[in-house]
mmCIF file of C-alpha atoms in Angstrom:
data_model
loop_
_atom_site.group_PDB
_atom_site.id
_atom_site.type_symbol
_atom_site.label_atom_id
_atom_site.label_comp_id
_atom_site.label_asym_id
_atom_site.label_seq_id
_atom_site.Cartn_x
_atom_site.Cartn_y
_atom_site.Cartn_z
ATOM 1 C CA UNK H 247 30.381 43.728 78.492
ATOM 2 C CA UNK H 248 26.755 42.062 79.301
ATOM 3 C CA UNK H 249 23.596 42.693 77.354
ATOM 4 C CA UNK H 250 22.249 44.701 79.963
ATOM 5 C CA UNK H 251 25.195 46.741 80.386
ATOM 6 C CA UNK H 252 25.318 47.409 76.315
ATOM 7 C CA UNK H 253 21.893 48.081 76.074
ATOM 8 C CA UNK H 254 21.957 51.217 79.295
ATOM 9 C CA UNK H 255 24.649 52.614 77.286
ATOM 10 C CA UNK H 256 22.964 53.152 74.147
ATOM 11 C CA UNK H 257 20.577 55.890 75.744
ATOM 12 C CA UNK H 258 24.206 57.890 76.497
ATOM 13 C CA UNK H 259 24.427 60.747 73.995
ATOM 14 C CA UNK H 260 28.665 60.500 73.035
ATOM 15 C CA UNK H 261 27.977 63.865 71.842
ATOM 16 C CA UNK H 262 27.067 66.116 74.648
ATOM 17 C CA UNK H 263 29.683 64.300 77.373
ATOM 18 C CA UNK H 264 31.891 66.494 79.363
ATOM 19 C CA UNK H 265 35.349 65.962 78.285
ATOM 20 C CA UNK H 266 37.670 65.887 81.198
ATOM 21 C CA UNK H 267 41.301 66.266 80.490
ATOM 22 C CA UNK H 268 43.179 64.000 82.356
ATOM 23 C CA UNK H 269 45.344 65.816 85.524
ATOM 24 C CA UNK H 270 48.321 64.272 87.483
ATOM 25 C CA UNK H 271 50.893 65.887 89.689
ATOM 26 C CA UNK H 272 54.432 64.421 88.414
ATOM 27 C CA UNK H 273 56.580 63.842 91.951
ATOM 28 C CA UNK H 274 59.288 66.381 91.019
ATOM 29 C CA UNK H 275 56.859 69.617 91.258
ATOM 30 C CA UNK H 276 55.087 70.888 94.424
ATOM 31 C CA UNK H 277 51.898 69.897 95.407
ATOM 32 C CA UNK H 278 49.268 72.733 95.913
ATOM 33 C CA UNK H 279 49.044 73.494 99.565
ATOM 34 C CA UNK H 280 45.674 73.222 101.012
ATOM 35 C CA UNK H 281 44.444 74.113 103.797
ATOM 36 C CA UNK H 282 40.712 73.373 105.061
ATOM 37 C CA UNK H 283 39.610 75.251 107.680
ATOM 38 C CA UNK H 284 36.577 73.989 110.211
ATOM 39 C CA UNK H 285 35.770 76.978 112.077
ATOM 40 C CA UNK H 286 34.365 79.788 110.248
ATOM 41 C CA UNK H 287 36.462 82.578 112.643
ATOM 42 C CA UNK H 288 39.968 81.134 111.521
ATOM 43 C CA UNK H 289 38.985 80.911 107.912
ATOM 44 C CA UNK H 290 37.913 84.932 107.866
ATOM 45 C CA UNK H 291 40.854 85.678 109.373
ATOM 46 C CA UNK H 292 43.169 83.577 106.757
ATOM 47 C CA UNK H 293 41.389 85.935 103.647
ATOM 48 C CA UNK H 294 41.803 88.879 106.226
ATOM 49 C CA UNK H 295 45.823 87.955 105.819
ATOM 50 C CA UNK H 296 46.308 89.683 102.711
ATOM 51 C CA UNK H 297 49.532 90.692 101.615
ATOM 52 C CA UNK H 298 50.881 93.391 99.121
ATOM 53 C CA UNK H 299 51.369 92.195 95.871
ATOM 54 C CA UNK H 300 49.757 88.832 96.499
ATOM 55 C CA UNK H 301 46.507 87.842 93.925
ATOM 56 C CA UNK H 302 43.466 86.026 96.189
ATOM 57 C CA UNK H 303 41.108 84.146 93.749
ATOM 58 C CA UNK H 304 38.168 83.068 94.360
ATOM 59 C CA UNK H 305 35.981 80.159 93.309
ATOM 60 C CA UNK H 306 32.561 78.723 93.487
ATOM 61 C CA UNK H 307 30.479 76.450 91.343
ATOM 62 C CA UNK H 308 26.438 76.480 91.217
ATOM 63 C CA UNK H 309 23.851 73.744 89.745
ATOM 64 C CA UNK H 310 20.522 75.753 88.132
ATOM 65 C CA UNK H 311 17.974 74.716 86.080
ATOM 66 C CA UNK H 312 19.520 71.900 84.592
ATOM 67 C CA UNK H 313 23.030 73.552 84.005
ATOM 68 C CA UNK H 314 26.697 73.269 86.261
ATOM 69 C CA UNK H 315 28.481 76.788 85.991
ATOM 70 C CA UNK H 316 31.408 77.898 87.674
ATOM 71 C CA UNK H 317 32.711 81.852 88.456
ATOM 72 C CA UNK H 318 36.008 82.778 89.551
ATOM 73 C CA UNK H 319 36.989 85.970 90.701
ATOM 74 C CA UNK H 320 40.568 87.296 91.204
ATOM 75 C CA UNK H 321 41.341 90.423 93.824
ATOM 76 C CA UNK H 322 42.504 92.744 93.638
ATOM 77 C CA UNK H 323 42.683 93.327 89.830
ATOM 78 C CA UNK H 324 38.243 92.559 90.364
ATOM 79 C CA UNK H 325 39.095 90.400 87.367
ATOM 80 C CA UNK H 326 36.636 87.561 86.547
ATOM 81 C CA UNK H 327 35.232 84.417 84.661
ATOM 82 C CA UNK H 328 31.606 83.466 84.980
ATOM 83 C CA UNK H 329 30.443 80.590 82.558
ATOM 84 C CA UNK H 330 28.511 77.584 82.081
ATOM 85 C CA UNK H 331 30.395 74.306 82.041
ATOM 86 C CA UNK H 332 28.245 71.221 81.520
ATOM 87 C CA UNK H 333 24.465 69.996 82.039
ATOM 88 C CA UNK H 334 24.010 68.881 85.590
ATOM 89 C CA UNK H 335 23.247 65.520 84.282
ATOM 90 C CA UNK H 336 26.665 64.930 83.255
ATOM 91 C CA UNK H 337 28.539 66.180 86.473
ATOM 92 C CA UNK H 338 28.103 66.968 90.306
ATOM 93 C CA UNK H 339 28.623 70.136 92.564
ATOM 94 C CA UNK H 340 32.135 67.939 93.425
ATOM 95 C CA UNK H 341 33.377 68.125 90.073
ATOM 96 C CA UNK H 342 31.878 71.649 88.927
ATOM 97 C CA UNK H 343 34.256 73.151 91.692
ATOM 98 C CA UNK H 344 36.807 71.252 90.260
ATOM 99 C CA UNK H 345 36.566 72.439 87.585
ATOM 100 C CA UNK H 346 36.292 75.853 89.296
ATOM 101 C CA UNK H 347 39.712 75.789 90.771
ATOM 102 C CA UNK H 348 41.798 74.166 87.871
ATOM 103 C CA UNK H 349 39.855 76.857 85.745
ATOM 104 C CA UNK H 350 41.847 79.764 88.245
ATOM 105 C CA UNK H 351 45.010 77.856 88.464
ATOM 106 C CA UNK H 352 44.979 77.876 84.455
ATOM 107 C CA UNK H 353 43.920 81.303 84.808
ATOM 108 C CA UNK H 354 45.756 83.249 81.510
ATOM 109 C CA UNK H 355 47.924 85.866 84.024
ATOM 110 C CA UNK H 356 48.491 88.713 81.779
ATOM 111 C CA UNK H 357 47.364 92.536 83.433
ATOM 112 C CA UNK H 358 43.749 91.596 83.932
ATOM 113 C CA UNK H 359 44.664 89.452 86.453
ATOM 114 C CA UNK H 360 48.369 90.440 88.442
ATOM 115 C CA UNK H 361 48.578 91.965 91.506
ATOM 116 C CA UNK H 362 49.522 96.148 92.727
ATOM 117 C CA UNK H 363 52.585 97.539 93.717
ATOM 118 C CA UNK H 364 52.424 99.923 96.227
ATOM 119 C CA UNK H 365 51.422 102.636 93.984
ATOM 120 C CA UNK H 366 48.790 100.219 92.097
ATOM 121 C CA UNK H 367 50.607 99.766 88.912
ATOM 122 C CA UNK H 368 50.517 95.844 88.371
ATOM 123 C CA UNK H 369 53.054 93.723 89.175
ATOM 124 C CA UNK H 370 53.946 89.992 89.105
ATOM 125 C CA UNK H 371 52.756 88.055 92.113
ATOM 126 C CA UNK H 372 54.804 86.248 94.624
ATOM 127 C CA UNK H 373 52.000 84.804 95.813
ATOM 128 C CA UNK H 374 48.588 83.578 94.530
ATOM 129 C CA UNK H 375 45.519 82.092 97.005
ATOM 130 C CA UNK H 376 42.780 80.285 96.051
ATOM 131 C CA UNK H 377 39.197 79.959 98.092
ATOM 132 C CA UNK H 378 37.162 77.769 97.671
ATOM 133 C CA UNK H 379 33.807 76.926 100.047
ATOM 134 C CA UNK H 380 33.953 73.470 98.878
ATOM 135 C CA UNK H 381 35.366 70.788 101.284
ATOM 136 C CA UNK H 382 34.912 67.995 99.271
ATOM 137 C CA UNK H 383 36.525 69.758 96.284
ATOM 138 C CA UNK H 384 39.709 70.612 98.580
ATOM 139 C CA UNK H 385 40.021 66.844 100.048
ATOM 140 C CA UNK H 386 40.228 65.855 96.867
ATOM 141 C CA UNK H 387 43.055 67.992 95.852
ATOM 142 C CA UNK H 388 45.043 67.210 99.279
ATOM 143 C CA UNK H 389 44.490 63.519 98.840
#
């Protein structure tokens, strides 16, 4: 490492750095399907395609007055997470939605957060969506 390189990292404070946990897909399991839509008709009528029994979650991160939080909220149990994540110093509106989504997929599914039969008791769900408004978020999980 050079001088100059050494001496910018000395103003880093080890202490307050966002740990993130390293994430890769190994070949044998499915990758996430995702599916980015352009026009804002077709990607109404995609949340409009709910399903019984299925759980829709959905995501979206925020940068304010210094801090990077993220929300998630899960239908139809109207479960939810709201919280702040890191200083937005230390990451971008990218990585906060990241952090957004793997924070729903990791999302701890006990009743708070399953889906309704047909007479609304919960029940396990076959299938589980996840929105997200962020593009650049969702090409990174495709790619």
């Amino acid at each position: 490492m050079k001088i100059a390189e050494m001496e910018m990292c000395e103003d880093v404070q080890v202490d307050a750095v966002l740990e993130v946990k390293a994430y890769a897909c190994p070949p044998w399991v499915a990758r996430p399907k995702v599916v980015i839509y352009e026009d804002e008709e077709q990607a109404r009528a995609i949340v409009e395609e709910y399903k019984p029994g299925q759980v829709d979650i959905y995501v979206d991160a925020s940068v304010r007055k210094g801090k990077t939080g993220i929300g998630v909220y899960a239908m139809p149990s109207r479960a939810r997470i709201a919280k702040t994540v890191a200083s937005s110093d230390q990451v971008d509106t990218r990585l906060t939605e990241l952090l957004a989504i793997s924070e729903a997929s990791n999302w701890p599914w006990g009743l708070s957060c399953m889906a309704r039969d047909r007479d609304g008791a919960p029940a396990p769900a076959p299938s589980i969506r996840i929105f997200s408004d962020a593009q650049s978020a969702l090409q990174s999980i495709r790619s």
